[in-house]
Structure formats: C-alpha cells, structure tokens
Amino acid sequence: LVHKINISIGQDPSSKCLIGVLDIYGFESFQTNSFEQFCINFTNEKLQQHFNQHVFKMEQEEYTKEGIDWSYLEFVDNQDVLDLIEKKVTRLISKKCLLFQKPGGIIALLDEACMFPKSTHETFSQKLYQTFKDHKRFIKPKLARSDFTVVHYAGEVQYQSEQFLDKNKDYVVPEHQDMLSASKCSFVSGLFPPLSEDAAKSSKFSSIGARFKLQLQQLMDTLNLTEPHYIRCVKPNSLLKPCLFENMNVIQQLRSGGVLEAVRIKCAGFPTHWTFHDFLTRLGILAPEVLQGNFDEKDSCKKILEKIGLTDYQIGESKIFLRAGQMAELDARRALLLNNSAAAIQKHAKTRFTRRRYIALQKSSVFLQSICRGDLARRSYYHTKREVATIKIQKYTRRTLARKWYAEIKTSAVVLQTGLRVMAACAKFRSRKKQTSASTTIQVRAVLTILGMKKMQSHWRRHKALFDYQNLKKALIISQSIDHSGDEQEQKVLETPVQNERPSVEESSNPVQEESSNPIQESSNPIQESSSPFQDDENVEAIRDSSSPLKDTENIEVLTVEIKNLKVMLQAEKQRGDEYERKYVEAQGSSEELRKKLAETEKRVYQLQDSLNRMISSMSSQVAELKTILSTSSRLSSTFRPIARVDVASSNSDSSSTDSDFTFPAPASNPEAASSPETNSFQLVVQDVTAVDG
C-alpha cells in the first residue's frame, strides 16, 4: 500500500533528496491495553529517544563546538524502557554445553513463548515476573494474575496478556505465501512479495513482534539519515467540541509528548542562536557608532550588548547565544527606536505641509476679516445707540420695582435669619453635649482606675509590711536563743532591751506570727544543747552582723504607722469615689432634661421651617403674577415703541435672578446631619439686610 501511494504521488526513485511525513498514533493508555497498544507505545518510546538525541544532544554538541561555558543539561533518557522491550537474548555456548544465557526483552520472551505449543498467557506472564522482578520499569500488579505494567516515559500502562500470544503469531504459511506471490494478478502478487533465500532459511519461526521490531528499526535508520522537524498535535478536549479547553488533559498530552521537558531544557540553556553578521544586520541600529568604527564582528557584537546592558549571555566562535527573553528585549528596543525615528520623520513632514497650508489660510482669512469687521463695526454702532436708550428706560423701571420689593425682602430675610440662627445654635448645642458626655465618662473611668490602683498598692504595702515584720521577729527570736548560750554578761546586756520591747511586739503581732514562734522556740533547744565550739563562734558572728533588736522594733513601729496612714488614705479615696459617682448621676439627670428641651426646640424649628416654606411659596406666586402683569404691559407698549421689548426681557431676567436668589432647600430630615459641627451652616443665599439701611 505504501509503495502504491509513493508511485501515485510521483516519487522519483533516482532523487537524492527526500521529504517524508511520518504520522503515527500517539501514546495510548486505555482501560484494556493489548498487543496493539504495546506496539504503539513501543514506537512512541523509539521516537521519543530519537527526539531526545536530535534536540537535546545536538543542542549540547553545538554548545561544545562553539566553546561556551555551560552546564550539561539533564533529560529523561528512556533507554532502559527500550531495553526492557526489545533487548535480544544473549547466549554463550561452548562446544559441549550452554555456559550461560542472559535474558532478553519482552518481545524476545514473547517469541520464545510462541515457539512452544503448550505455552499460555499465564506461563508468559510468570516468565515476565521472574525475569524482570527487579527491573525499575516493570511492575507486577497486586490483584492481577496475568497482567503486567510498564513504566513508559509518559506514565504507567497496565497491559492484559490474554491475547498477546495469538496476536504475535504470523499465521501466513510459507507455502501459501509462495502460491500467492506466484499469482497472475499483479495486485495479489504485489501484496506477497517472494522472500529472499537467506530470509527463507533464517525464518524458521516468524512473529508479528519481530517483524514490527525490524520495520521500526528500518524506520529509525531512515530518520537518522534525515533532518527531522517535529509537530506536536494536541487535542483540546475529549468531547470533540469547539471553544472547549480541558487544562488537565492538555497538560498531560504536553507532558507525555515531551514538550514540557523540551521547553525546560531550552529555557535552561540558550534558546536563541545568532551569527555575528545576522546580529549586526538586525541590531546594529541600536549602536550606530559601533558600525562606523573599524571593529571585528565579534567585538562589535560585544560592544552592542554592553551598551544595551544585557548580562548572562555567551559568545562563541561564530555565534551569539542568548538566554530566554533576551532576544525579545532586544527586538522591543529595536522596535522602539524605529518607531521613534518614524515619528521624527513624520513630525518634520507634517510640519512642512501644515505650514504651507497655514500660510495660505492666513492670507485668505485676513482678507475675509477686513470685509467682515467693516460690516460688524457699522452694525455695532447702530445697536450701541439703541442700547443706550434702553438702559435709561430700564434704570428708572428697576428703581421703582426695587423699592417695592425691598421692604418685602427685608422682612422675609429677618425671619429666615432667625430660623437659621436657631438651627445653628441647636447644632452647636448637640455637638457640645456629645463632647461633655464623653469627657465625663472618661473622667469617671479614670477616677475608678486610679482608686483601683491605690487599693492594690495599699494591699501590697500591707502584705510587704507583714512579711518584713515576720522576718524581724524571727531574727529576734533566733538572737534570743543564741544569746542564752553565750556569756552571762552578754546575756544581761541583751535581755534588758528585749524585755522592754517584748510587750509592744506581742501587741502588734497577729495569730499567724504566734504560731510561727513555737517551732522557732522549739528549735532553740538543740542550739543550746550543741557543744561544738565552731558552731558557737559562727552564731556569735551572725549576732554581731545582724541588726540590734532595738532597731527592729523601731522599724516595726514605722511600718504600723505607715499602715495606719494607708488605711486613712484608702478611706479618703473611697469617699472621693462615692462623691464622683454621685456627681455622675446628677450629670446624667441634667443631661436628660437638656435632651428633652432640645427635642422641644427641634419641634419649634421644624414648625418655623414649614411656615417659612409657605411664605416663600406665596412670594413666588406673587412674583409670577407680577411677571404676567409686566408681560401684558410690554405687549401693549410694543405696538407704539419697539424699544420696550428689550426692557421686558431685562426685567424678566432680573426678576428671575431675584427669584433664584430666594430659593431655599428643604429642611434636613436627618437630625445627625444637622447636629454635626463640621457642616458649613446652611447653603442659603441670604444677605443680612438688618445691618444695611435702604
């Protein structure tokens, strides 16, 4: 079939050049994978190895050839998978016996199983399990008896070996093939070409797997002699519908096709290669001073890159190697420079054309302006005479109307000012009320915290004084017990002040201290009974170093006085706290009364606003009636004097302006907005006429 297609498209057998298209199935992994999927995935493994060798290894060889510094890039090599599938059986045979036999791949074991008539798929699977039990690319499933899993470069695929033996056997008998090849029909004889003598002798057993492996090797030899270009086809979705993109499915296809690995290797290395001449031809405009000098192409390229400020690039023997994204940056700068140059050229050209047009338009416009200005001057003189006459008439009419309106406006303005001042005073009162309430609460809380702190201080001082007192009393008792064991003179000297101070100490001591004195007195007996001279000397030194009992009693008295003072201060602070609480309750009562008064004043203000709005509406109706009267009078006077039309228009404009000056917004329904101190009073256009006399 392939031969027929090649003949039909007009392939020249004597041609030295060849353009071929290789289109095969991609990597397949279904729920049930048989011998067909095994062969397809084996083909994909071969093509992936060719892709790695062609793309990655050729890239590395070019780096080495150019002599640049680079680190060898790592890629996933699938040679171990190919050895697992297609490795041949190696035997070492002596003259008498078989020394050893090295196992082959899956295809070799499959052909070996097909030669034995009693072999089944289970025996084939057991043979695979025994042979490849330690292979990292071969996995035995746990719950399957005859299945096996191969770890391909694109992932794991579990194959079912039930039909492997049947599909691998070539059932074409050599006698039948000879008969069909001798057919008189050219089509039939072409389908079964006669085998050569060597092939006929060596083909004692023919299998589909062996023939497929041989044809695949021939295909790879053909590909190695050509310059391949790879096209990776990606299926966007499994539903075969437009405008639908499945991310996980596409990523899996790219990963299984080795595209992601190729992109990683390209980005890690130098994906852009340029010769010196091409680089200077394209990017020489970025540094024109370099092109003007007498430099080598290599030095010129270095100077251009140094001027631009690029780093992490490599310069080889005949090419420049750039990192990913650097060529895009250079092209962007080149495009920017060309755009700026084009803009400068366009600017000068447009300036020249626009100047010519401007001079022509200027001459024509000056001529037209001279004619139009003469006509406009004559018209303006005529209208000026009419305006002077109308202004005199308007002056007298406006004066009379202004006198009538002045009295009404003055009264309304006074009423408005009173209402506005009341509202402003209410707002100011609310803001002060909030400030006073907040300050009182803060002061009360501060006073309470100070009282709590003072209570804590008093308790702590009392505890410390009691602790010091107990320590002093213990020291006194110990000194008494040690003094009894000393000399008689020292005992008399020490007993006299102790007996004088003992009543005051006993009066100020608490029950806890009395209990603690008993074990100390009991412990004094063994001290007196001790007869060691060294212990007596140490006790005497301790007595001399410690403070005298008189000083201890003085400290105790001072502490008792301080405790009494602290109690007095605590009582005074409690009284002050009660007084602050009473004042706080009184302030709350007064604030409630002020709130009630404020509510009443707000009601009055709203009533004044309603009456004010009614008065404004009545004034607007009166102004409208006045407008109608003036319009009727202007119509009657227009029959006699046409100048009165201007007077009516001006009076209408004045009346509209005066009407617009006395328009007031609706009162704010939100009391919080009225009470805020930051609002700029009220947006009303009112003048204080009380300070100005007519």
XYZ file of C-alpha atoms in Angstrom:
694
model
C 0.000 0.000 0.000
C 2.834 2.402 0.846
C 4.579 1.515 -2.414
C 1.410 2.224 -4.384
C 0.993 5.620 -2.688
C 4.609 6.573 -3.410
C 4.165 5.687 -7.086
C 0.878 7.603 -7.358
C 2.314 10.858 -5.935
C 5.130 10.727 -8.486
C 8.131 9.944 -6.311
C 11.389 9.944 -8.221
C 13.471 6.899 -7.195
C 16.663 8.487 -8.506
C 16.347 11.663 -6.469
C 18.886 12.335 -3.731
C 16.558 14.470 -1.586
C 13.569 13.191 0.304
C 10.662 14.898 2.053
C 8.593 12.484 4.114
C 5.694 12.796 6.554
C 5.513 10.370 9.478
C 2.115 10.343 11.155
C 1.561 7.734 13.874
C -0.720 7.223 16.814
C 0.238 8.986 19.981
C 0.822 7.428 23.360
C -2.159 5.200 24.304
C -3.322 4.151 27.758
C -6.853 2.672 27.905
C -8.752 0.614 30.427
C -7.880 -2.518 28.438
C -4.467 -2.468 26.737
C -3.475 -5.356 24.464
C -0.700 -6.169 21.987
C -1.663 -3.263 19.651
C -1.209 -0.648 22.391
C 2.069 -2.322 23.353
C 3.431 -1.918 19.804
C 2.196 1.696 19.508
C 3.756 2.679 22.827
C 6.982 0.903 21.824
C 7.056 3.036 18.659
C 6.472 6.200 20.703
C 9.338 5.245 23.009
C 11.633 4.918 20.000
C 10.541 8.261 18.563
C 10.938 9.928 21.960
C 14.512 8.646 22.175
C 15.175 9.996 18.679
C 13.646 13.314 19.715
C 15.920 13.476 22.771
C 19.001 12.606 20.773
C 18.213 15.038 17.990
C 17.064 18.044 20.012
C 18.903 17.872 23.323
C 22.131 16.167 22.373
C 22.528 18.210 19.189
C 21.966 21.335 21.290
C 24.707 20.295 23.691
C 27.056 19.421 20.859
C 26.607 22.884 19.394
C 27.432 24.440 22.772
C 30.586 22.348 22.963
C 31.536 23.147 19.379
C 31.233 26.898 19.963
C 33.303 26.652 23.142
C 30.975 28.440 25.567
C 30.638 27.860 29.308
C 27.534 25.860 30.143
C 26.401 23.116 32.484
C 25.331 19.825 30.930
C 21.567 19.708 30.949
C 19.834 16.613 32.232
C 16.890 14.991 30.446
C 14.908 11.836 30.986
C 16.540 9.041 28.951
C 14.258 6.106 28.132
C 16.935 3.639 27.033
C 16.077 1.344 29.943
C 12.466 1.066 28.730
C 13.658 0.171 25.220
C 15.997 -2.462 26.668
C 13.071 -3.876 28.634
C 11.009 -4.217 25.449
C 13.424 -5.060 22.597
C 16.603 -6.444 24.155
C 17.806 -9.635 22.489
C 18.620 -12.931 24.236
C 22.384 -13.397 24.572
C 23.746 -16.931 24.940
C 27.322 -18.094 25.483
C 27.662 -21.668 24.149
C 30.754 -23.840 24.312
C 31.391 -26.939 22.211
C 29.717 -29.266 24.646
C 27.170 -27.246 26.646
C 25.465 -23.871 27.261
C 27.588 -21.870 29.674
C 25.055 -19.114 30.488
C 22.065 -17.338 28.963
C 21.263 -13.652 29.545
C 17.521 -12.919 29.339
C 16.174 -10.637 26.631
C 13.287 -8.183 26.481
C 9.524 -8.659 26.463
C 9.401 -9.233 22.666
C 12.114 -11.911 22.850
C 10.310 -13.695 25.687
C 7.041 -13.430 23.756
C 8.617 -15.029 20.660
C 10.084 -17.743 22.840
C 6.668 -18.447 24.379
C 5.060 -18.575 20.927
C 7.512 -21.320 19.835
C 6.274 -23.732 22.498
C 2.831 -25.159 21.675
C 1.829 -25.648 25.324
C 2.591 -22.105 26.365
C -0.277 -19.909 27.606
C -0.561 -16.280 28.552
C -0.259 -17.256 32.229
C 3.070 -19.015 31.696
C 4.223 -16.000 29.648
C 3.249 -13.648 32.475
C 5.008 -15.819 35.069
C 8.123 -15.776 32.914
C 7.987 -11.970 32.796
C 7.515 -11.778 36.577
C 10.545 -13.982 37.195
C 12.773 -12.263 34.646
C 12.017 -8.597 35.412
C 11.122 -8.707 39.098
C 13.991 -6.324 39.931
C 13.579 -4.016 36.917
C 12.565 -0.477 37.853
C 10.443 -0.063 34.716
C 8.471 -3.284 35.196
C 5.720 -3.597 37.830
C 3.613 -6.608 38.747
C 0.010 -5.643 39.676
C -1.156 -6.919 43.033
C -4.667 -8.124 42.127
C -3.968 -9.472 38.620
C -2.577 -12.899 37.672
C -1.567 -12.303 34.052
C -1.316 -8.507 33.747
C 1.912 -6.530 33.810
C 2.705 -2.807 33.977
C 5.407 -0.969 32.037
C 6.553 2.472 33.204
C 6.827 4.428 29.940
C 8.187 7.966 29.642
C 4.616 9.268 29.599
C 3.359 7.219 32.525
C 2.435 3.739 33.695
C 0.406 1.444 31.392
C -1.078 -1.862 32.526
C -1.238 -4.489 29.754
C -3.511 -7.565 29.626
C -1.560 -10.518 28.230
C -4.543 -12.780 27.368
C -4.222 -12.292 23.582
C -0.513 -11.487 23.289
C 0.408 -14.989 22.067
C -2.354 -15.204 19.473
C -1.715 -11.727 18.075
C 2.040 -12.264 17.909
C 1.878 -15.409 15.762
C 2.146 -14.978 11.982
C -0.318 -17.441 10.520
C 0.801 -16.972 6.929
C 2.286 -20.334 5.905
C 5.370 -20.068 3.646
C 3.709 -22.418 1.099
C 0.674 -20.178 0.936
C 2.892 -17.105 0.549
C 4.739 -18.773 -2.370
C 1.433 -19.641 -4.015
C 0.064 -16.075 -3.657
C 3.285 -14.478 -4.833
C 3.104 -16.655 -7.997
C -0.392 -15.380 -8.773
C -1.049 -13.942 -12.232
C -2.868 -10.961 -10.661
C -0.327 -8.200 -10.161
C -2.152 -6.786 -7.162
C -2.155 -10.103 -5.263
C 1.449 -10.914 -6.165
C 2.468 -7.430 -5.063
C 0.906 -7.944 -1.640
C 3.019 -11.055 -1.021
C 6.482 -10.486 -2.473
C 8.764 -13.552 -2.563
C 11.276 -13.841 0.248
C 14.997 -13.999 -0.359
C 16.851 -17.276 0.143
C 18.650 -16.023 3.272
C 15.448 -14.803 4.800
C 13.667 -18.055 3.927
C 16.411 -20.108 5.561
C 16.610 -17.992 8.701
C 12.866 -17.618 9.180
C 12.085 -20.875 10.889
C 9.581 -19.003 13.056
C 8.010 -15.696 12.078
C 6.270 -13.426 14.598
C 4.466 -10.125 14.299
C 6.528 -8.609 17.115
C 9.845 -9.488 15.465
C 8.708 -8.138 12.096
C 7.373 -4.975 13.754
C 10.665 -4.512 15.572
C 12.636 -4.946 12.318
C 10.446 -2.452 10.418
C 10.698 0.024 13.284
C 14.482 -0.231 13.217
C 14.465 0.448 9.461
C 12.274 3.484 10.076
C 14.671 4.787 12.727
C 17.611 4.295 10.345
C 15.758 6.364 7.742
C 15.015 9.093 10.301
C 18.641 9.218 11.379
C 19.645 9.993 7.780
C 17.228 12.931 7.539
C 16.782 16.275 9.268
C 13.524 15.870 11.194
C 11.080 18.605 12.181
C 8.605 17.678 14.891
C 4.964 18.775 15.037
C 3.136 18.004 18.264
C -0.639 17.722 17.862
C -2.696 18.464 20.987
C -6.352 17.547 21.434
C -8.044 20.406 23.338
C -10.909 18.288 24.714
C -12.202 14.746 24.694
C -15.703 15.756 23.533
C -14.520 16.963 20.095
C -16.339 20.289 20.504
C -15.099 23.786 19.609
C -14.290 26.524 22.128
C -13.695 23.976 24.901
C -10.280 23.646 26.544
C -9.510 20.986 29.178
C -6.453 22.092 31.100
C -5.500 18.802 32.739
C -5.938 16.831 29.521
C -3.764 19.250 27.537
C -1.047 19.316 30.223
C -0.974 15.515 30.240
C -0.583 15.474 26.439
C 2.238 18.009 26.561
C 3.973 16.068 29.308
C 3.597 12.741 27.503
C 4.825 14.298 24.262
C 7.975 15.613 25.908
C 7.089 19.234 25.102
C 7.378 20.451 28.681
C 10.769 18.775 29.042
C 11.946 20.371 25.780
C 10.772 23.804 26.915
C 12.531 23.360 30.251
C 15.795 22.398 28.591
C 15.537 25.260 26.088
C 14.855 27.835 28.802
C 17.630 26.475 30.994
C 20.145 26.800 28.153
C 20.480 29.338 25.348
C 17.426 29.045 23.078
C 18.432 31.898 20.736
C 21.448 31.471 18.413
C 22.569 34.260 16.085
C 25.584 34.562 13.846
C 27.640 37.711 14.188
C 26.675 39.002 10.735
C 22.948 38.455 11.254
C 23.106 40.008 14.704
C 24.845 43.160 13.400
C 22.499 43.388 10.399
C 19.408 43.287 12.611
C 20.501 45.091 15.774
C 23.293 47.379 14.532
C 20.954 50.381 14.605
C 20.960 50.216 18.413
C 24.630 51.352 18.404
C 25.438 53.168 15.113
C 28.804 54.374 16.450
C 29.947 50.741 16.614
C 29.143 50.177 12.941
C 31.064 53.312 11.969
C 34.257 52.127 13.720
C 36.681 49.539 12.391
C 35.883 46.617 14.711
C 35.594 42.881 14.262
C 32.122 41.400 14.102
C 32.672 39.681 17.444
C 33.893 42.877 19.143
C 31.067 44.871 17.579
C 28.518 42.423 18.987
C 30.138 42.670 22.422
C 30.026 46.479 22.361
C 26.348 46.489 21.331
C 25.405 44.116 24.164
C 27.465 46.099 26.690
C 25.759 49.328 25.620
C 22.322 47.773 25.998
C 23.285 46.301 29.377
C 22.459 42.638 28.803
C 24.078 40.018 31.041
C 24.240 36.230 31.254
C 24.834 35.727 27.525
C 27.593 33.728 25.816
C 29.663 34.499 22.721
C 31.046 31.501 20.841
C 33.347 31.124 17.916
C 30.813 32.153 15.265
C 27.525 32.727 17.117
C 25.952 34.611 19.976
C 23.921 32.580 22.465
C 21.166 34.452 24.310
C 19.022 33.402 27.235
C 15.251 33.104 27.103
C 13.605 36.523 26.832
C 16.758 38.457 25.908
C 16.000 38.446 22.165
C 12.513 39.738 22.886
C 14.034 42.609 24.869
C 16.407 43.451 22.007
C 13.579 43.363 19.461
C 11.479 45.600 21.716
C 14.283 48.178 21.883
C 14.772 47.957 18.128
C 11.051 48.460 17.510
C 11.009 51.407 19.925
C 13.953 53.032 18.118
C 12.337 52.525 14.713
C 9.032 53.928 15.981
C 10.780 56.985 17.388
C 12.648 57.515 14.095
C 9.462 57.164 12.083
C 7.710 59.572 14.405
C 10.526 62.139 13.962
C 10.338 61.841 10.146
C 6.558 62.157 10.213
C 6.820 65.160 12.509
C 9.044 67.130 10.124
C 6.982 66.171 7.066
C 3.703 67.099 8.735
C 5.246 70.374 9.940
C 6.204 71.356 6.395
C 2.811 70.528 4.882
C 0.933 72.181 7.755
C 3.000 75.369 7.456
C 2.205 75.709 3.761
C -1.487 75.242 4.419
C -1.363 77.666 7.341
C 0.184 80.468 5.240
C -2.481 80.060 2.550
C -5.287 80.054 5.100
C -3.794 83.087 6.853
C -3.825 85.198 3.688
C -7.427 84.286 2.839
C -8.617 84.794 6.439
C -7.058 88.290 6.652
C -8.920 89.344 3.505
C -12.240 87.990 4.819
C -11.715 89.536 8.248
C -11.216 93.004 6.764
C -14.582 92.799 4.990
C -16.425 91.315 7.977
C -15.006 93.782 10.504
C -16.269 96.757 8.491
C -19.799 95.361 8.370
C -19.690 94.441 12.088
C -18.481 97.916 13.067
C -21.442 99.536 11.299
C -23.891 97.167 12.950
C -22.349 97.622 16.379
C -22.663 101.421 16.130
C -26.378 101.123 15.336
C -27.008 98.700 18.227
C -24.971 100.794 20.660
C -27.285 103.765 20.106
C -30.310 101.541 20.810
C -28.728 100.025 23.943
C -28.036 103.446 25.466
C -31.686 104.375 25.098
C -32.943 101.076 26.539
C -30.566 101.271 29.519
C -32.020 104.633 30.566
C -35.556 103.248 30.449
C -34.586 100.102 32.386
C -32.826 102.170 35.035
C -35.960 104.044 36.038
C -38.224 100.979 35.975
C -35.874 98.880 38.043
C -35.550 101.583 40.637
C -39.299 101.647 41.229
C -39.554 97.855 41.362
C -36.577 97.608 43.689
C -38.151 99.963 46.191
C -41.331 97.854 46.298
C -39.501 94.572 46.667
C -37.015 95.846 49.207
C -39.490 96.082 52.068
C -40.850 92.560 51.469
C -37.399 91.049 51.097
C -36.165 92.716 54.268
C -38.969 91.251 56.389
C -38.560 87.749 54.899
C -34.774 87.883 55.304
C -35.109 88.760 59.001
C -37.421 85.774 59.535
C -35.063 83.472 57.668
C -32.060 84.663 59.656
C -33.805 83.998 62.954
C -34.700 80.458 61.884
C -31.208 79.741 60.595
C -29.557 81.064 63.717
C -31.843 78.869 65.841
C -30.865 75.785 63.808
C -27.165 76.640 64.036
C -27.460 77.103 67.811
C -29.197 73.683 68.099
C -26.453 72.027 66.118
C -23.769 73.654 68.253
C -25.599 72.590 71.409
C -25.746 68.948 70.239
C -22.025 68.866 69.471
C -21.131 70.360 72.883
C -23.487 67.911 74.558
C -21.703 64.947 72.965
C -18.297 66.322 73.963
C -19.320 66.932 77.611
C -20.916 63.470 77.956
C -17.802 61.773 76.543
C -15.452 63.782 78.785
C -17.481 62.972 81.930
C -17.466 59.237 81.187
C -13.701 59.333 80.583
C -13.101 61.210 83.859
C -15.255 58.760 85.827
C -13.433 55.768 84.376
C -10.048 57.394 85.059
C -11.016 58.056 88.698
C -12.202 54.458 89.136
C -8.968 53.089 87.683
C -6.895 55.348 89.999
C -8.889 54.119 93.007
C -8.342 50.505 91.993
C -4.615 51.098 91.595
C -4.415 52.751 95.023
C -6.281 49.824 96.604
C -3.843 47.410 95.019
C -0.910 49.498 96.290
C -2.292 49.574 99.823
C -2.843 45.784 99.870
C 0.658 45.219 98.547
C 2.271 47.561 101.142
C 0.332 45.863 103.948
C 1.483 42.435 102.747
C 5.093 43.633 102.490
C 4.995 45.195 105.956
C 3.644 41.970 107.484
C 6.335 39.954 105.701
C 9.090 42.263 106.984
C 7.644 42.112 110.466
C 7.662 38.325 110.496
C 11.274 38.248 109.321
C 12.305 40.732 112.028
C 10.518 38.745 114.702
C 12.168 35.519 113.610
C 15.571 37.204 113.716
C 14.767 38.493 117.222
C 13.788 35.048 118.472
C 16.912 33.439 116.988
C 19.115 36.096 118.546
C 17.470 35.468 121.938
C 18.050 31.723 121.713
C 21.701 32.214 120.751
C 22.285 34.822 123.477
C 21.304 32.285 126.179
C 24.239 30.095 125.173
C 26.798 32.934 125.482
C 28.436 34.584 128.401
C 26.396 35.860 131.353
C 27.395 39.474 130.839
C 26.309 39.462 127.224
C 23.075 37.749 128.237
C 22.238 40.523 130.738
C 23.015 43.242 128.248
C 20.826 41.686 125.569
C 17.918 40.631 127.843
C 17.179 44.126 129.238
C 16.134 45.775 125.921
C 14.387 42.629 124.778
C 12.183 42.538 127.891
C 11.327 46.223 127.451
C 10.318 45.811 123.804
C 8.578 42.449 124.085
C 5.141 43.829 125.173
C 4.933 46.160 122.136
C 5.928 43.333 119.807
C 3.357 40.977 121.278
C 0.586 43.602 120.963
C 1.223 44.236 117.261
C 1.715 40.562 116.313
C -1.105 38.574 114.714
C -2.177 34.940 115.412
C -0.154 33.682 112.486
C 3.069 35.040 113.995
C 2.325 33.441 117.377
C 2.008 30.068 115.720
C 5.291 30.573 113.868
C 7.174 31.432 117.124
C 6.513 27.986 118.646
C 8.637 25.964 116.214
C 11.402 28.563 116.488
C 11.466 28.285 120.302
C 11.463 24.523 119.994
C 14.373 24.712 117.631
C 16.337 26.868 120.094
C 16.767 23.906 122.454
C 19.044 21.902 120.195
C 21.041 25.075 119.543
C 21.697 25.469 123.293
C 22.462 21.775 123.678
C 25.054 21.846 120.911
C 28.541 21.748 122.383
C 30.575 22.362 119.234
C 32.875 25.398 119.680
C 32.819 26.115 115.988
C 29.048 26.438 115.939
C 29.103 28.880 118.874
C 31.632 31.100 117.099
C 29.511 31.169 113.956
C 26.382 32.118 115.966
C 28.212 34.979 117.695
C 29.385 36.344 114.359
C 25.853 36.139 112.999
C 24.589 38.104 116.021
C 27.169 40.807 115.512
C 26.380 41.123 111.826
C 22.608 41.295 112.254
C 20.803 44.427 113.393
C 20.007 45.009 117.060
C 16.503 44.313 118.451
C 16.012 47.995 119.170
C 16.337 48.853 115.512
C 13.915 46.029 114.587
C 11.273 47.349 116.951
C 11.701 50.855 115.558
C 11.151 49.519 112.007
C 8.036 47.700 113.158
C 6.599 50.863 114.681
C 7.331 52.804 111.485
C 5.564 50.126 109.423
C 2.498 50.174 111.669
C 2.309 53.969 111.313
C 2.531 53.679 107.533
C -0.228 51.048 107.539
C -2.491 53.386 109.505
C -1.768 56.226 107.100
C -2.541 53.959 104.151
C -5.872 52.984 105.725
C -6.755 56.670 106.171
C -5.818 57.413 102.540
C -7.864 54.432 101.321
C -10.897 55.643 103.239
C -10.487 59.127 101.757
C -10.224 57.682 98.225
C -13.392 55.652 98.780
C -15.254 58.777 99.891
C -13.953 60.677 96.853
C -15.067 57.831 94.544
C -18.572 57.891 96.069
C -18.697 61.653 95.561
C -17.688 61.261 91.886
C -20.379 58.639 91.379
C -22.981 60.945 92.902
C -21.885 63.792 90.618
C -22.049 61.449 87.623
C -25.674 60.523 88.457
C -26.558 64.212 88.784
C -24.904 64.962 85.423
C -26.943 62.191 83.802
C -30.168 63.678 85.168
C -29.296 67.164 83.914
C -28.362 65.753 80.500
C -31.786 64.049 80.268
C -33.506 67.385 80.978
C -31.383 69.102 78.329
C -32.306 66.390 75.816
C -35.992 66.978 76.429
C -35.542 70.738 75.974
C -33.564 70.119 72.787
C -36.364 67.930 71.384
C -38.880 70.711 72.058
C -36.654 73.284 70.339
C -36.274 70.973 67.324
C -40.046 70.739 67.013
C -40.283 74.539 67.099
C -37.564 74.852 64.450
C -39.362 72.427 62.140
C -42.589 74.455 62.600
C -40.714 77.657 61.726
C -39.267 75.969 58.627
C -42.734 74.898 57.465
C -44.097 78.415 57.927
C -41.050 79.813 56.115
C -41.577 77.494 53.147
C -45.234 78.534 52.947
C -44.207 82.175 52.940
C -41.634 81.538 50.179
C -44.238 79.757 48.042
C -46.636 82.731 48.454
C -43.829 85.126 47.480
C -43.019 83.073 44.382
C -46.707 83.178 43.352
C -46.749 86.951 43.786
C -43.598 87.277 41.671
C -45.208 85.137 38.957
C -48.278 87.392 38.961
C -46.008 90.413 38.705
C -44.258 88.837 35.699
C -47.554 88.307 33.950
C -48.543 91.930 34.584
C -45.258 93.197 33.202
C -45.543 90.948 30.133
C -49.045 92.237 29.354
C -47.891 95.845 29.739
C -44.905 95.191 27.454
C -47.178 93.745 24.793
C -49.391 96.822 24.893
C -46.426 99.187 24.694
C -44.742 97.243 21.884
C -47.325 98.471 19.399
C -46.129 102.046 19.938
C -42.418 101.705 20.850
C -40.337 98.635 19.844
C -37.620 99.543 22.372
C -39.770 98.288 25.264
C -39.108 94.661 24.206
C -35.589 94.921 25.495
C -36.898 96.362 28.784
C -39.225 93.424 29.308
C -36.519 90.896 28.654
C -34.173 92.578 31.075
C -36.896 92.846 33.696
C -37.674 89.185 33.212
C -34.009 88.310 33.673
C -33.811 90.491 36.788
C -36.930 89.000 38.243
C -35.666 85.505 37.536
C -32.384 86.362 39.191
C -34.135 87.749 42.252
C -36.413 84.745 42.319
C -33.444 82.395 42.146
C -31.725 84.295 44.975
C -34.567 83.397 47.375
C -34.953 79.663 46.666
C -34.365 77.555 49.778
C -33.710 73.837 50.036
C -35.935 71.513 52.006
C -35.026 71.161 55.688
C -32.734 68.272 56.530
C -34.765 65.352 57.894
C -31.700 63.749 59.431
C -31.003 65.226 62.880
C -27.490 63.814 62.926
C -26.537 65.811 59.826
C -27.929 68.966 61.410
C -26.073 68.326 64.674
C -22.654 67.759 63.099
C -20.311 70.642 63.916
C -18.367 70.275 60.668
C -21.219 71.261 58.305
C -20.842 74.747 56.833
C -24.041 76.044 58.464
C -26.617 76.025 55.587
C -26.278 76.620 51.859
C -28.705 79.531 51.533
C -28.213 82.703 49.545
C -29.419 85.303 52.067
C -27.923 88.706 52.885
C -28.146 90.310 56.275
C -30.285 93.322 55.463
C -30.651 94.325 59.094
C -27.159 95.824 59.051
C -27.754 97.819 55.857
C -30.196 100.725 55.658
C -32.059 101.432 52.377
